[in-house]
PDB file with SEQRES, HELIX, SHEET and CRYST1 records, atoms N, CA, C and O in Angstrom:
SEQRES   1 A   83  MET ARG LYS ASP ILE HIS PRO GLU ASN TYR ARG LEU ILE          
SEQRES   2 A   83  ALA PHE LYS ASP MET SER ASN ASP GLU VAL PHE LEU THR          
SEQRES   3 A   83  LYS SER THR ALA ASN THR LYS GLU THR LEU GLU VAL ASP          
SEQRES   4 A   83  GLY VAL GLU TYR PRO LEU VAL LYS LEU GLU ILE SER ARG          
SEQRES   5 A   83  THR SER HIS PRO PHE TYR THR GLY LYS SER LYS LEU ILE          
SEQRES   6 A   83  ASP THR ALA GLY ARG ILE ASP LYS PHE LYS ASN LYS TYR          
SEQRES   7 A   83  ALA LYS PHE LYS LYS                                          
HELIX    1 AA1 PRO A   56  THR A   59  1                                   4    
HELIX    2 AA2 ARG A   70  TYR A   78  1                                   9    
HELIX    3 AA3 ALA A   79  PHE A   81  5                                   3    
SHEET    1 AA1 4 GLU A  22  SER A  28  0                                        
SHEET    2 AA1 4 ARG A  11  ASP A  17 -1                                        
SHEET    3 AA1 4 VAL A  41  LEU A  48  1                                        
SHEET    4 AA1 4 GLU A  34  VAL A  38 -1                                        
CRYST1    1.000    1.000    1.000  90.00  90.00  90.00 P 1           1          
ATOM      1  N   MET A   1     -87.757  20.986  -4.199  1.00  0.00           N  
ATOM      2  CA  MET A   1     -87.941  20.978  -5.587  1.00  0.00           C  
ATOM      3  C   MET A   1     -89.007  22.294  -5.905  1.00  0.00           C  
ATOM      4  O   MET A   1     -89.949  22.684  -5.215  1.00  0.00           O  
ATOM      5  N   ARG A   2     -88.562  22.758  -7.047  1.00  0.00           N  
ATOM      6  CA  ARG A   2     -89.293  23.944  -7.605  1.00  0.00           C  
ATOM      7  C   ARG A   2     -90.700  23.648  -8.043  1.00  0.00           C  
ATOM      8  O   ARG A   2     -90.998  22.551  -8.516  1.00  0.00           O  
ATOM      9  N   LYS A   3     -91.500  24.549  -7.896  1.00  0.00           N  
ATOM     10  CA  LYS A   3     -92.840  24.232  -8.058  1.00  0.00           C  
ATOM     11  C   LYS A   3     -93.085  24.809  -9.592  1.00  0.00           C  
ATOM     12  O   LYS A   3     -92.298  25.633 -10.058  1.00  0.00           O  
ATOM     13  N   ASP A   4     -94.166  24.351 -10.311  1.00  0.00           N  
ATOM     14  CA  ASP A   4     -94.626  24.950 -11.683  1.00  0.00           C  
ATOM     15  C   ASP A   4     -93.547  24.642 -12.735  1.00  0.00           C  
ATOM     16  O   ASP A   4     -93.555  25.318 -13.764  1.00  0.00           O  
ATOM     17  N   ILE A   5     -92.633  23.697 -12.576  1.00  0.00           N  
ATOM     18  CA  ILE A   5     -91.727  23.530 -13.839  1.00  0.00           C  
ATOM     19  C   ILE A   5     -91.931  22.222 -14.384  1.00  0.00           C  
ATOM     20  O   ILE A   5     -91.330  21.993 -15.434  1.00  0.00           O  
ATOM     21  N   HIS A   6     -92.730  21.209 -13.848  1.00  0.00           N  
ATOM     22  CA  HIS A   6     -92.908  20.053 -14.335  1.00  0.00           C  
ATOM     23  C   HIS A   6     -94.307  19.833 -15.054  1.00  0.00           C  
ATOM     24  O   HIS A   6     -95.284  20.250 -14.433  1.00  0.00           O  
ATOM     25  N   PRO A   7     -94.520  19.247 -16.248  1.00  0.00           N  
ATOM     26  CA  PRO A   7     -95.678  19.037 -16.784  1.00  0.00           C  
ATOM     27  C   PRO A   7     -96.763  18.231 -15.830  1.00  0.00           C  
ATOM     28  O   PRO A   7     -96.513  17.357 -15.000  1.00  0.00           O  
ATOM     29  N   GLU A   8     -98.108  18.817 -16.219  1.00  0.00           N  
ATOM     30  CA  GLU A   8     -99.186  18.438 -15.427  1.00  0.00           C  
ATOM     31  C   GLU A   8     -99.837  17.053 -16.051  1.00  0.00           C  
ATOM     32  O   GLU A   8    -100.582  16.304 -15.419  1.00  0.00           O  
ATOM     33  N   ASN A   9     -99.455  16.884 -17.268  1.00  0.00           N  
ATOM     34  CA  ASN A   9    -100.268  16.002 -17.863  1.00  0.00           C  
ATOM     35  C   ASN A   9     -99.742  14.517 -17.975  1.00  0.00           C  
ATOM     36  O   ASN A   9    -100.097  13.780 -18.895  1.00  0.00           O  
ATOM     37  N   TYR A  10     -98.789  14.092 -16.880  1.00  0.00           N  
ATOM     38  CA  TYR A  10     -98.260  12.686 -16.949  1.00  0.00           C  
ATOM     39  C   TYR A  10     -99.583  11.903 -16.862  1.00  0.00           C  
ATOM     40  O   TYR A  10    -100.608  12.324 -16.326  1.00  0.00           O  
ATOM     41  N   ARG A  11     -99.422  10.679 -17.475  1.00  0.00           N  
ATOM     42  CA  ARG A  11    -100.579   9.751 -17.521  1.00  0.00           C  
ATOM     43  C   ARG A  11    -100.042   8.518 -18.072  1.00  0.00           C  
ATOM     44  O   ARG A  11     -98.974   8.604 -18.678  1.00  0.00           O  
ATOM     45  N   LEU A  12    -100.681   7.237 -17.947  1.00  0.00           N  
ATOM     46  CA  LEU A  12    -100.468   5.969 -18.527  1.00  0.00           C  
ATOM     47  C   LEU A  12    -100.604   6.167 -19.937  1.00  0.00           C  
ATOM     48  O   LEU A  12    -101.548   6.831 -20.363  1.00  0.00           O  
ATOM     49  N   ILE A  13     -99.627   5.581 -20.825  1.00  0.00           N  
ATOM     50  CA  ILE A  13     -99.757   5.620 -22.131  1.00  0.00           C  
ATOM     51  C   ILE A  13     -99.319   4.176 -22.659  1.00  0.00           C  
ATOM     52  O   ILE A  13     -98.326   3.639 -22.169  1.00  0.00           O  
ATOM     53  N   ALA A  14    -100.060   3.558 -23.652  1.00  0.00           N  
ATOM     54  CA  ALA A  14     -99.616   2.412 -24.193  1.00  0.00           C  
ATOM     55  C   ALA A  14     -98.731   2.696 -25.335  1.00  0.00           C  
ATOM     56  O   ALA A  14     -99.093   3.521 -26.174  1.00  0.00           O  
ATOM     57  N   PHE A  15     -97.548   2.056 -25.446  1.00  0.00           N  
ATOM     58  CA  PHE A  15     -96.570   2.089 -26.427  1.00  0.00           C  
ATOM     59  C   PHE A  15     -96.589   0.691 -27.001  1.00  0.00           C  
ATOM     60  O   PHE A  15     -96.389  -0.333 -26.348  1.00  0.00           O  
ATOM     61  N   LYS A  16     -96.899   0.772 -28.534  1.00  0.00           N  
ATOM     62  CA  LYS A  16     -96.871  -0.581 -29.227  1.00  0.00           C  
ATOM     63  C   LYS A  16     -95.848  -0.683 -30.096  1.00  0.00           C  
ATOM     64  O   LYS A  16     -95.737   0.145 -31.000  1.00  0.00           O  
ATOM     65  N   ASP A  17     -94.983  -1.686 -29.949  1.00  0.00           N  
ATOM     66  CA  ASP A  17     -93.802  -1.939 -31.060  1.00  0.00           C  
ATOM     67  C   ASP A  17     -94.587  -2.536 -32.302  1.00  0.00           C  
ATOM     68  O   ASP A  17     -95.168  -3.607 -32.131  1.00  0.00           O  
ATOM     69  N   MET A  18     -94.640  -1.956 -33.458  1.00  0.00           N  
ATOM     70  CA  MET A  18     -95.134  -2.434 -34.653  1.00  0.00           C  
ATOM     71  C   MET A  18     -94.614  -3.515 -35.344  1.00  0.00           C  
ATOM     72  O   MET A  18     -95.218  -4.066 -36.264  1.00  0.00           O  
ATOM     73  N   SER A  19     -93.325  -3.903 -34.871  1.00  0.00           N  
ATOM     74  CA  SER A  19     -92.603  -4.816 -35.556  1.00  0.00           C  
ATOM     75  C   SER A  19     -92.947  -6.344 -34.980  1.00  0.00           C  
ATOM     76  O   SER A  19     -92.816  -7.334 -35.701  1.00  0.00           O  
ATOM     77  N   ASN A  20     -93.360  -6.414 -33.728  1.00  0.00           N  
ATOM     78  CA  ASN A  20     -93.828  -7.496 -33.084  1.00  0.00           C  
ATOM     79  C   ASN A  20     -95.048  -7.582 -32.252  1.00  0.00           C  
ATOM     80  O   ASN A  20     -95.386  -8.543 -31.561  1.00  0.00           O  
ATOM     81  N   ASP A  21     -95.733  -6.336 -32.423  1.00  0.00           N  
ATOM     82  CA  ASP A  21     -97.216  -6.109 -31.800  1.00  0.00           C  
ATOM     83  C   ASP A  21     -97.091  -6.377 -30.286  1.00  0.00           C  
ATOM     84  O   ASP A  21     -98.074  -6.812 -29.684  1.00  0.00           O  
ATOM     85  N   GLU A  22     -95.868  -6.126 -29.606  1.00  0.00           N  
ATOM     86  CA  GLU A  22     -95.732  -5.998 -28.109  1.00  0.00           C  
ATOM     87  C   GLU A  22     -96.285  -4.597 -27.648  1.00  0.00           C  
ATOM     88  O   GLU A  22     -96.104  -3.542 -28.256  1.00  0.00           O  
ATOM     89  N   VAL A  23     -96.974  -4.754 -26.499  1.00  0.00           N  
ATOM     90  CA  VAL A  23     -97.469  -3.345 -25.989  1.00  0.00           C  
ATOM     91  C   VAL A  23     -97.052  -3.300 -24.528  1.00  0.00           C  
ATOM     92  O   VAL A  23     -97.172  -4.259 -23.767  1.00  0.00           O  
ATOM     93  N   PHE A  24     -96.559  -2.127 -24.196  1.00  0.00           N  
ATOM     94  CA  PHE A  24     -96.209  -2.076 -22.747  1.00  0.00           C  
ATOM     95  C   PHE A  24     -96.744  -0.540 -22.463  1.00  0.00           C  
ATOM     96  O   PHE A  24     -96.856   0.346 -23.310  1.00  0.00           O  
ATOM     97  N   LEU A  25     -97.063  -0.446 -20.981  1.00  0.00           N  
ATOM     98  CA  LEU A  25     -97.648   0.792 -20.438  1.00  0.00           C  
ATOM     99  C   LEU A  25     -96.618   1.460 -19.603  1.00  0.00           C  
ATOM    100  O   LEU A  25     -95.887   0.812 -18.853  1.00  0.00           O  
ATOM    101  N   THR A  26     -96.551   2.792 -19.731  1.00  0.00           N  
ATOM    102  CA  THR A  26     -95.621   3.674 -18.910  1.00  0.00           C  
ATOM    103  C   THR A  26     -96.218   5.109 -18.910  1.00  0.00           C  
ATOM    104  O   THR A  26     -97.048   5.457 -19.750  1.00  0.00           O  
ATOM    105  N   LYS A  27     -95.742   5.947 -17.899  1.00  0.00           N  
ATOM    106  CA  LYS A  27     -96.294   7.165 -17.896  1.00  0.00           C  
ATOM    107  C   LYS A  27     -95.452   7.900 -18.675  1.00  0.00           C  
ATOM    108  O   LYS A  27     -94.247   7.660 -18.756  1.00  0.00           O  
ATOM    109  N   SER A  28     -96.120   8.959 -19.371  1.00  0.00           N  
ATOM    110  CA  SER A  28     -95.476   9.949 -20.390  1.00  0.00           C  
ATOM    111  C   SER A  28     -96.384  11.005 -20.482  1.00  0.00           C  
ATOM    112  O   SER A  28     -97.500  11.042 -19.965  1.00  0.00           O  
ATOM    113  N   THR A  29     -95.741  12.038 -21.307  1.00  0.00           N  
ATOM    114  CA  THR A  29     -96.731  13.104 -21.482  1.00  0.00           C  
ATOM    115  C   THR A  29     -96.803  13.251 -22.988  1.00  0.00           C  
ATOM    116  O   THR A  29     -97.170  14.324 -23.468  1.00  0.00           O  
ATOM    117  N   ALA A  30     -96.511  12.347 -23.667  1.00  0.00           N  
ATOM    118  CA  ALA A  30     -96.625  12.206 -25.216  1.00  0.00           C  
ATOM    119  C   ALA A  30     -98.027  12.753 -25.736  1.00  0.00           C  
ATOM    120  O   ALA A  30     -99.109  12.444 -25.236  1.00  0.00           O  
ATOM    121  N   ASN A  31     -97.866  13.520 -26.699  1.00  0.00           N  
ATOM    122  CA  ASN A  31     -99.348  13.789 -27.152  1.00  0.00           C  
ATOM    123  C   ASN A  31     -99.720  12.764 -28.448  1.00  0.00           C  
ATOM    124  O   ASN A  31     -98.877  12.461 -29.293  1.00  0.00           O  
ATOM    125  N   THR A  32    -100.768  12.401 -28.464  1.00  0.00           N  
ATOM    126  CA  THR A  32    -101.452  11.170 -29.177  1.00  0.00           C  
ATOM    127  C   THR A  32    -102.673  11.406 -29.574  1.00  0.00           C  
ATOM    128  O   THR A  32    -103.335  11.988 -28.715  1.00  0.00           O  
ATOM    129  N   LYS A  33    -103.379  11.113 -30.819  1.00  0.00           N  
ATOM    130  CA  LYS A  33    -104.789  10.999 -31.173  1.00  0.00           C  
ATOM    131  C   LYS A  33    -105.337   9.894 -31.239  1.00  0.00           C  
ATOM    132  O   LYS A  33    -106.562   9.848 -31.343  1.00  0.00           O  
ATOM    133  N   GLU A  34    -104.414   8.487 -31.185  1.00  0.00           N  
ATOM    134  CA  GLU A  34    -105.155   7.293 -31.247  1.00  0.00           C  
ATOM    135  C   GLU A  34    -105.160   6.737 -29.853  1.00  0.00           C  
ATOM    136  O   GLU A  34    -104.487   7.246 -28.957  1.00  0.00           O  
ATOM    137  N   THR A  35    -105.985   5.606 -29.666  1.00  0.00           N  
ATOM    138  CA  THR A  35    -106.175   5.152 -28.350  1.00  0.00           C  
ATOM    139  C   THR A  35    -106.091   3.580 -28.509  1.00  0.00           C  
ATOM    140  O   THR A  35    -106.333   3.131 -29.630  1.00  0.00           O  
ATOM    141  N   LEU A  36    -105.782   2.740 -27.531  1.00  0.00           N  
ATOM    142  CA  LEU A  36    -105.672   1.210 -27.594  1.00  0.00           C  
ATOM    143  C   LEU A  36    -106.315   0.877 -26.231  1.00  0.00           C  
ATOM    144  O   LEU A  36    -106.077   1.524 -25.211  1.00  0.00           O  
ATOM    145  N   GLU A  37    -107.265  -0.330 -26.299  1.00  0.00           N  
ATOM    146  CA  GLU A  37    -107.714  -0.866 -25.175  1.00  0.00           C  
ATOM    147  C   GLU A  37    -106.728  -1.995 -24.645  1.00  0.00           C  
ATOM    148  O   GLU A  37    -106.376  -2.876 -25.430  1.00  0.00           O  
ATOM    149  N   VAL A  38    -106.343  -1.989 -23.528  1.00  0.00           N  
ATOM    150  CA  VAL A  38    -105.518  -2.943 -22.932  1.00  0.00           C  
ATOM    151  C   VAL A  38    -106.304  -3.299 -21.354  1.00  0.00           C  
ATOM    152  O   VAL A  38    -106.512  -2.504 -20.437  1.00  0.00           O  
ATOM    153  N   ASP A  39    -106.590  -4.552 -21.412  1.00  0.00           N  
ATOM    154  CA  ASP A  39    -107.192  -5.189 -20.230  1.00  0.00           C  
ATOM    155  C   ASP A  39    -108.598  -4.434 -19.778  1.00  0.00           C  
ATOM    156  O   ASP A  39    -108.954  -4.355 -18.602  1.00  0.00           O  
ATOM    157  N   GLY A  40    -109.335  -3.897 -20.893  1.00  0.00           N  
ATOM    158  CA  GLY A  40    -110.588  -3.363 -20.657  1.00  0.00           C  
ATOM    159  C   GLY A  40    -110.510  -1.760 -20.167  1.00  0.00           C  
ATOM    160  O   GLY A  40    -111.453  -1.134 -19.683  1.00  0.00           O  
ATOM    161  N   VAL A  41    -109.332  -1.315 -20.378  1.00  0.00           N  
ATOM    162  CA  VAL A  41    -109.069   0.096 -20.176  1.00  0.00           C  
ATOM    163  C   VAL A  41    -108.402   0.802 -21.444  1.00  0.00           C  
ATOM    164  O   VAL A  41    -107.411   0.327 -21.998  1.00  0.00           O  
ATOM    165  N   GLU A  42    -109.008   1.936 -21.839  1.00  0.00           N  
ATOM    166  CA  GLU A  42    -108.519   2.650 -22.943  1.00  0.00           C  
ATOM    167  C   GLU A  42    -107.435   3.614 -22.696  1.00  0.00           C  
ATOM    168  O   GLU A  42    -107.587   4.531 -21.888  1.00  0.00           O  
ATOM    169  N   TYR A  43    -106.222   3.423 -23.434  1.00  0.00           N  
ATOM    170  CA  TYR A  43    -104.999   4.309 -23.162  1.00  0.00           C  
ATOM    171  C   TYR A  43    -104.661   5.065 -24.463  1.00  0.00           C  
ATOM    172  O   TYR A  43    -104.751   4.552 -25.579  1.00  0.00           O  
ATOM    173  N   PRO A  44    -104.264   6.325 -24.222  1.00  0.00           N  
ATOM    174  CA  PRO A  44    -103.591   6.794 -25.459  1.00  0.00           C  
ATOM    175  C   PRO A  44    -102.550   5.919 -26.181  1.00  0.00           C  
ATOM    176  O   PRO A  44    -101.960   5.052 -25.537  1.00  0.00           O  
ATOM    177  N   LEU A  45    -102.320   6.090 -27.363  1.00  0.00           N  
ATOM    178  CA  LEU A  45    -101.401   4.944 -28.148  1.00  0.00           C  
ATOM    179  C   LEU A  45    -100.310   5.760 -28.837  1.00  0.00           C  
ATOM    180  O   LEU A  45    -100.496   6.832 -29.413  1.00  0.00           O  
ATOM    181  N   VAL A  46     -99.041   5.059 -28.692  1.00  0.00           N  
ATOM    182  CA  VAL A  46     -97.962   5.773 -29.236  1.00  0.00           C  
ATOM    183  C   VAL A  46     -97.312   4.581 -30.103  1.00  0.00           C  
ATOM    184  O   VAL A  46     -97.019   3.540 -29.516  1.00  0.00           O  
ATOM    185  N   LYS A  47     -97.112   4.691 -31.302  1.00  0.00           N  
ATOM    186  CA  LYS A  47     -96.600   3.506 -32.127  1.00  0.00           C  
ATOM    187  C   LYS A  47     -95.218   3.679 -32.423  1.00  0.00           C  
ATOM    188  O   LYS A  47     -94.792   4.760 -32.830  1.00  0.00           O  
ATOM    189  N   LEU A  48     -94.384   2.541 -32.220  1.00  0.00           N  
ATOM    190  CA  LEU A  48     -93.104   2.515 -32.277  1.00  0.00           C  
ATOM    191  C   LEU A  48     -92.436   1.710 -33.282  1.00  0.00           C  
ATOM    192  O   LEU A  48     -92.962   0.608 -33.437  1.00  0.00           O  
ATOM    193  N   GLU A  49     -91.466   1.940 -33.979  1.00  0.00           N  
ATOM    194  CA  GLU A  49     -90.772   1.123 -35.020  1.00  0.00           C  
ATOM    195  C   GLU A  49     -90.107   0.052 -34.494  1.00  0.00           C  
ATOM    196  O   GLU A  49     -90.163  -1.092 -34.945  1.00  0.00           O  
ATOM    197  N   ILE A  50     -89.387   0.462 -33.410  1.00  0.00           N  
ATOM    198  CA  ILE A  50     -88.464  -0.535 -32.580  1.00  0.00           C  
ATOM    199  C   ILE A  50     -88.504  -0.207 -31.176  1.00  0.00           C  
ATOM    200  O   ILE A  50     -88.631   0.950 -30.776  1.00  0.00           O  
ATOM    201  N   SER A  51     -88.387  -1.291 -30.365  1.00  0.00           N  
ATOM    202  CA  SER A  51     -88.374  -0.769 -28.963  1.00  0.00           C  
ATOM    203  C   SER A  51     -87.441  -1.991 -28.229  1.00  0.00           C  
ATOM    204  O   SER A  51     -86.844  -2.839 -28.893  1.00  0.00           O  
ATOM    205  N   ARG A  52     -87.425  -1.942 -27.007  1.00  0.00           N  
ATOM    206  CA  ARG A  52     -86.624  -2.877 -26.233  1.00  0.00           C  
ATOM    207  C   ARG A  52     -86.979  -4.400 -26.414  1.00  0.00           C  
ATOM    208  O   ARG A  52     -86.198  -5.307 -26.125  1.00  0.00           O  
ATOM    209  N   THR A  53     -88.212  -4.576 -26.912  1.00  0.00           N  
ATOM    210  CA  THR A  53     -88.436  -5.991 -27.265  1.00  0.00           C  
ATOM    211  C   THR A  53     -88.217  -6.304 -28.503  1.00  0.00           C  
ATOM    212  O   THR A  53     -88.536  -7.438 -28.859  1.00  0.00           O  
ATOM    213  N   SER A  54     -87.700  -5.508 -29.335  1.00  0.00           N  
ATOM    214  CA  SER A  54     -87.371  -6.052 -30.623  1.00  0.00           C  
ATOM    215  C   SER A  54     -85.943  -5.514 -31.217  1.00  0.00           C  
ATOM    216  O   SER A  54     -85.506  -5.866 -32.313  1.00  0.00           O  
ATOM    217  N   HIS A  55     -85.378  -4.736 -30.455  1.00  0.00           N  
ATOM    218  CA  HIS A  55     -83.997  -4.098 -30.837  1.00  0.00           C  
ATOM    219  C   HIS A  55     -82.895  -5.234 -30.678  1.00  0.00           C  
ATOM    220  O   HIS A  55     -82.928  -5.902 -29.644  1.00  0.00           O  
ATOM    221  N   PRO A  56     -82.067  -5.456 -31.491  1.00  0.00           N  
ATOM    222  CA  PRO A  56     -81.012  -6.576 -31.651  1.00  0.00           C  
ATOM    223  C   PRO A  56     -80.123  -6.323 -30.223  1.00  0.00           C  
ATOM    224  O   PRO A  56     -79.838  -7.318 -29.555  1.00  0.00           O  
ATOM    225  N   PHE A  57     -79.769  -5.226 -29.849  1.00  0.00           N  
ATOM    226  CA  PHE A  57     -79.031  -5.153 -28.590  1.00  0.00           C  
ATOM    227  C   PHE A  57     -79.662  -5.802 -27.362  1.00  0.00           C  
ATOM    228  O   PHE A  57     -79.012  -6.485 -26.571  1.00  0.00           O  
ATOM    229  N   TYR A  58     -80.886  -5.565 -27.254  1.00  0.00           N  
ATOM    230  CA  TYR A  58     -81.544  -6.373 -26.130  1.00  0.00           C  
ATOM    231  C   TYR A  58     -81.916  -7.840 -26.367  1.00  0.00           C  
ATOM    232  O   TYR A  58     -81.929  -8.665 -25.453  1.00  0.00           O  
ATOM    233  N   THR A  59     -82.209  -8.117 -27.606  1.00  0.00           N  
ATOM    234  CA  THR A  59     -82.729  -9.425 -27.898  1.00  0.00           C  
ATOM    235  C   THR A  59     -81.534 -10.325 -28.264  1.00  0.00           C  
ATOM    236  O   THR A  59     -81.725 -11.523 -28.055  1.00  0.00           O  
ATOM    237  N   GLY A  60     -80.449 -10.007 -28.724  1.00  0.00           N  
ATOM    238  CA  GLY A  60     -79.404 -10.678 -28.993  1.00  0.00           C  
ATOM    239  C   GLY A  60     -79.658 -11.424 -30.400  1.00  0.00           C  
ATOM    240  O   GLY A  60     -78.950 -12.346 -30.806  1.00  0.00           O  
ATOM    241  N   LYS A  61     -80.683 -10.935 -31.033  1.00  0.00           N  
ATOM    242  CA  LYS A  61     -81.017 -11.423 -32.358  1.00  0.00           C  
ATOM    243  C   LYS A  61     -80.758 -10.295 -33.468  1.00  0.00           C  
ATOM    244  O   LYS A  61     -80.952  -9.097 -33.265  1.00  0.00           O  
ATOM    245  N   SER A  62     -80.337 -10.796 -34.561  1.00  0.00           N  
ATOM    246  CA  SER A  62     -80.343  -9.750 -35.812  1.00  0.00           C  
ATOM    247  C   SER A  62     -81.366  -9.937 -36.469  1.00  0.00           C  
ATOM    248  O   SER A  62     -81.558 -11.056 -36.945  1.00  0.00           O  
ATOM    249  N   LYS A  63     -82.266  -8.930 -36.665  1.00  0.00           N  
ATOM    250  CA  LYS A  63     -83.330  -8.885 -37.471  1.00  0.00           C  
ATOM    251  C   LYS A  63     -83.508  -7.702 -38.332  1.00  0.00           C  
ATOM    252  O   LYS A  63     -83.549  -6.598 -37.789  1.00  0.00           O  
ATOM    253  N   LEU A  64     -83.623  -7.810 -39.691  1.00  0.00           N  
ATOM    254  CA  LEU A  64     -83.983  -6.721 -40.607  1.00  0.00           C  
ATOM    255  C   LEU A  64     -85.277  -6.499 -40.736  1.00  0.00           C  
ATOM    256  O   LEU A  64     -86.064  -7.379 -41.084  1.00  0.00           O  
ATOM    257  N   ILE A  65     -85.670  -5.083 -40.417  1.00  0.00           N  
ATOM    258  CA  ILE A  65     -87.199  -4.489 -40.602  1.00  0.00           C  
ATOM    259  C   ILE A  65     -86.813  -3.305 -41.479  1.00  0.00           C  
ATOM    260  O   ILE A  65     -86.013  -2.414 -41.194  1.00  0.00           O  
ATOM    261  N   ASP A  66     -87.576  -3.461 -42.681  1.00  0.00           N  
ATOM    262  CA  ASP A  66     -87.686  -2.594 -43.679  1.00  0.00           C  
ATOM    263  C   ASP A  66     -89.022  -2.110 -44.045  1.00  0.00           C  
ATOM    264  O   ASP A  66     -89.651  -2.538 -45.013  1.00  0.00           O  
ATOM    265  N   THR A  67     -89.474  -1.111 -43.157  1.00  0.00           N  
ATOM    266  CA  THR A  67     -90.848  -0.724 -43.040  1.00  0.00           C  
ATOM    267  C   THR A  67     -91.260   0.262 -44.455  1.00  0.00           C  
ATOM    268  O   THR A  67     -92.377   0.364 -44.961  1.00  0.00           O  
ATOM    269  N   ALA A  68     -90.188   0.824 -44.825  1.00  0.00           N  
ATOM    270  CA  ALA A  68     -90.513   1.936 -46.062  1.00  0.00           C  
ATOM    271  C   ALA A  68     -89.864   1.621 -47.253  1.00  0.00           C  
ATOM    272  O   ALA A  68     -89.760   2.511 -48.097  1.00  0.00           O  
ATOM    273  N   GLY A  69     -89.355   0.384 -47.496  1.00  0.00           N  
ATOM    274  CA  GLY A  69     -88.715   0.015 -48.747  1.00  0.00           C  
ATOM    275  C   GLY A  69     -87.332   0.723 -48.796  1.00  0.00           C  
ATOM    276  O   GLY A  69     -86.926   1.087 -49.900  1.00  0.00           O  
ATOM    277  N   ARG A  70     -86.700   0.912 -47.872  1.00  0.00           N  
ATOM    278  CA  ARG A  70     -85.537   1.822 -47.959  1.00  0.00           C  
ATOM    279  C   ARG A  70     -84.340   1.229 -48.503  1.00  0.00           C  
ATOM    280  O   ARG A  70     -83.521   1.890 -49.142  1.00  0.00           O  
ATOM    281  N   ILE A  71     -84.203  -0.185 -48.231  1.00  0.00           N  
ATOM    282  CA  ILE A  71     -83.197  -1.087 -48.779  1.00  0.00           C  
ATOM    283  C   ILE A  71     -83.382  -1.285 -50.250  1.00  0.00           C  
ATOM    284  O   ILE A  71     -82.416  -1.139 -50.999  1.00  0.00           O  
ATOM    285  N   ASP A  72     -84.448  -1.578 -50.665  1.00  0.00           N  
ATOM    286  CA  ASP A  72     -84.633  -1.625 -52.156  1.00  0.00           C  
ATOM    287  C   ASP A  72     -84.186  -0.414 -52.725  1.00  0.00           C  
ATOM    288  O   ASP A  72     -83.393  -0.454 -53.666  1.00  0.00           O  
ATOM    289  N   LYS A  73     -84.627   0.744 -52.236  1.00  0.00           N  
ATOM    290  CA  LYS A  73     -84.460   2.183 -52.876  1.00  0.00           C  
ATOM    291  C   LYS A  73     -82.988   2.323 -52.685  1.00  0.00           C  
ATOM    292  O   LYS A  73     -82.455   2.773 -53.700  1.00  0.00           O  
ATOM    293  N   PHE A  74     -82.293   2.118 -51.862  1.00  0.00           N  
ATOM    294  CA  PHE A  74     -80.774   2.189 -51.666  1.00  0.00           C  
ATOM    295  C   PHE A  74     -80.145   1.293 -52.766  1.00  0.00           C  
ATOM    296  O   PHE A  74     -79.282   1.762 -53.507  1.00  0.00           O  
ATOM    297  N   LYS A  75     -80.531   0.116 -52.872  1.00  0.00           N  
ATOM    298  CA  LYS A  75     -80.023  -0.860 -53.833  1.00  0.00           C  
ATOM    299  C   LYS A  75     -79.998  -0.540 -55.422  1.00  0.00           C  
ATOM    300  O   LYS A  75     -79.081  -0.575 -56.242  1.00  0.00           O  
ATOM    301  N   ASN A  76     -81.474  -0.190 -55.537  1.00  0.00           N  
ATOM    302  CA  ASN A  76     -81.482   0.384 -57.011  1.00  0.00           C  
ATOM    303  C   ASN A  76     -80.912   1.558 -57.289  1.00  0.00           C  
ATOM    304  O   ASN A  76     -80.708   1.787 -58.481  1.00  0.00           O  
ATOM    305  N   LYS A  77     -80.535   2.531 -56.340  1.00  0.00           N  
ATOM    306  CA  LYS A  77     -79.807   3.885 -56.474  1.00  0.00           C  
ATOM    307  C   LYS A  77     -78.498   3.466 -56.848  1.00  0.00           C  
ATOM    308  O   LYS A  77     -78.000   4.017 -57.830  1.00  0.00           O  
ATOM    309  N   TYR A  78     -77.773   2.486 -56.171  1.00  0.00           N  
ATOM    310  CA  TYR A  78     -76.321   2.325 -56.189  1.00  0.00           C  
ATOM    311  C   TYR A  78     -75.976   1.058 -57.089  1.00  0.00           C  
ATOM    312  O   TYR A  78     -74.815   0.649 -57.104  1.00  0.00           O  
ATOM    313  N   ALA A  79     -76.969   0.429 -57.841  1.00  0.00           N  
ATOM    314  CA  ALA A  79     -76.877  -0.686 -58.637  1.00  0.00           C  
ATOM    315  C   ALA A  79     -75.840  -0.262 -59.762  1.00  0.00           C  
ATOM    316  O   ALA A  79     -74.955  -1.066 -60.057  1.00  0.00           O  
ATOM    317  N   LYS A  80     -75.908   0.916 -60.375  1.00  0.00           N  
ATOM    318  CA  LYS A  80     -75.126   1.362 -61.390  1.00  0.00           C  
ATOM    319  C   LYS A  80     -73.701   1.409 -61.043  1.00  0.00           C  
ATOM    320  O   LYS A  80     -72.922   1.404 -61.995  1.00  0.00           O  
ATOM    321  N   PHE A  81     -73.209   1.454 -59.842  1.00  0.00           N  
ATOM    322  CA  PHE A  81     -71.841   1.459 -59.564  1.00  0.00           C  
ATOM    323  C   PHE A  81     -71.410   0.043 -59.260  1.00  0.00           C  
ATOM    324  O   PHE A  81     -70.239  -0.110 -58.914  1.00  0.00           O  
ATOM    325  N   LYS A  82     -72.179  -0.984 -59.339  1.00  0.00           N  
ATOM    326  CA  LYS A  82     -71.649  -2.225 -59.083  1.00  0.00           C  
ATOM    327  C   LYS A  82     -71.029  -2.774 -60.304  1.00  0.00           C  
ATOM    328  O   LYS A  82     -71.566  -2.709 -61.410  1.00  0.00           O  
ATOM    329  N   LYS A  83     -69.783  -3.366 -60.049  1.00  0.00           N  
ATOM    330  CA  LYS A  83     -69.012  -4.038 -61.185  1.00  0.00           C  
ATOM    331  C   LYS A  83     -69.392  -5.471 -61.538  1.00  0.00           C  
ATOM    332  O   LYS A  83     -68.804  -6.061 -62.445  1.00  0.00           O  
TER     333      LYS A  83                                                      
END                                                                             
């Protein structure tokens, strides 16, 4: 393996799925300013809108998540074309 090509800052990071509040820990080099305490230990936090715990492909359930009002904005924009 070649030396000095891999990042030095691999560490455990908490990833939080904001749609179902599921938290999982894995190693990453992601930069973040927020932290989260898990089992008495504080980890850097990365927030996700969707993950393996909420994605319909993995769960087998279809679920609509509209965090930014995009669906209403789309419907209002194209309502004038509706017959």
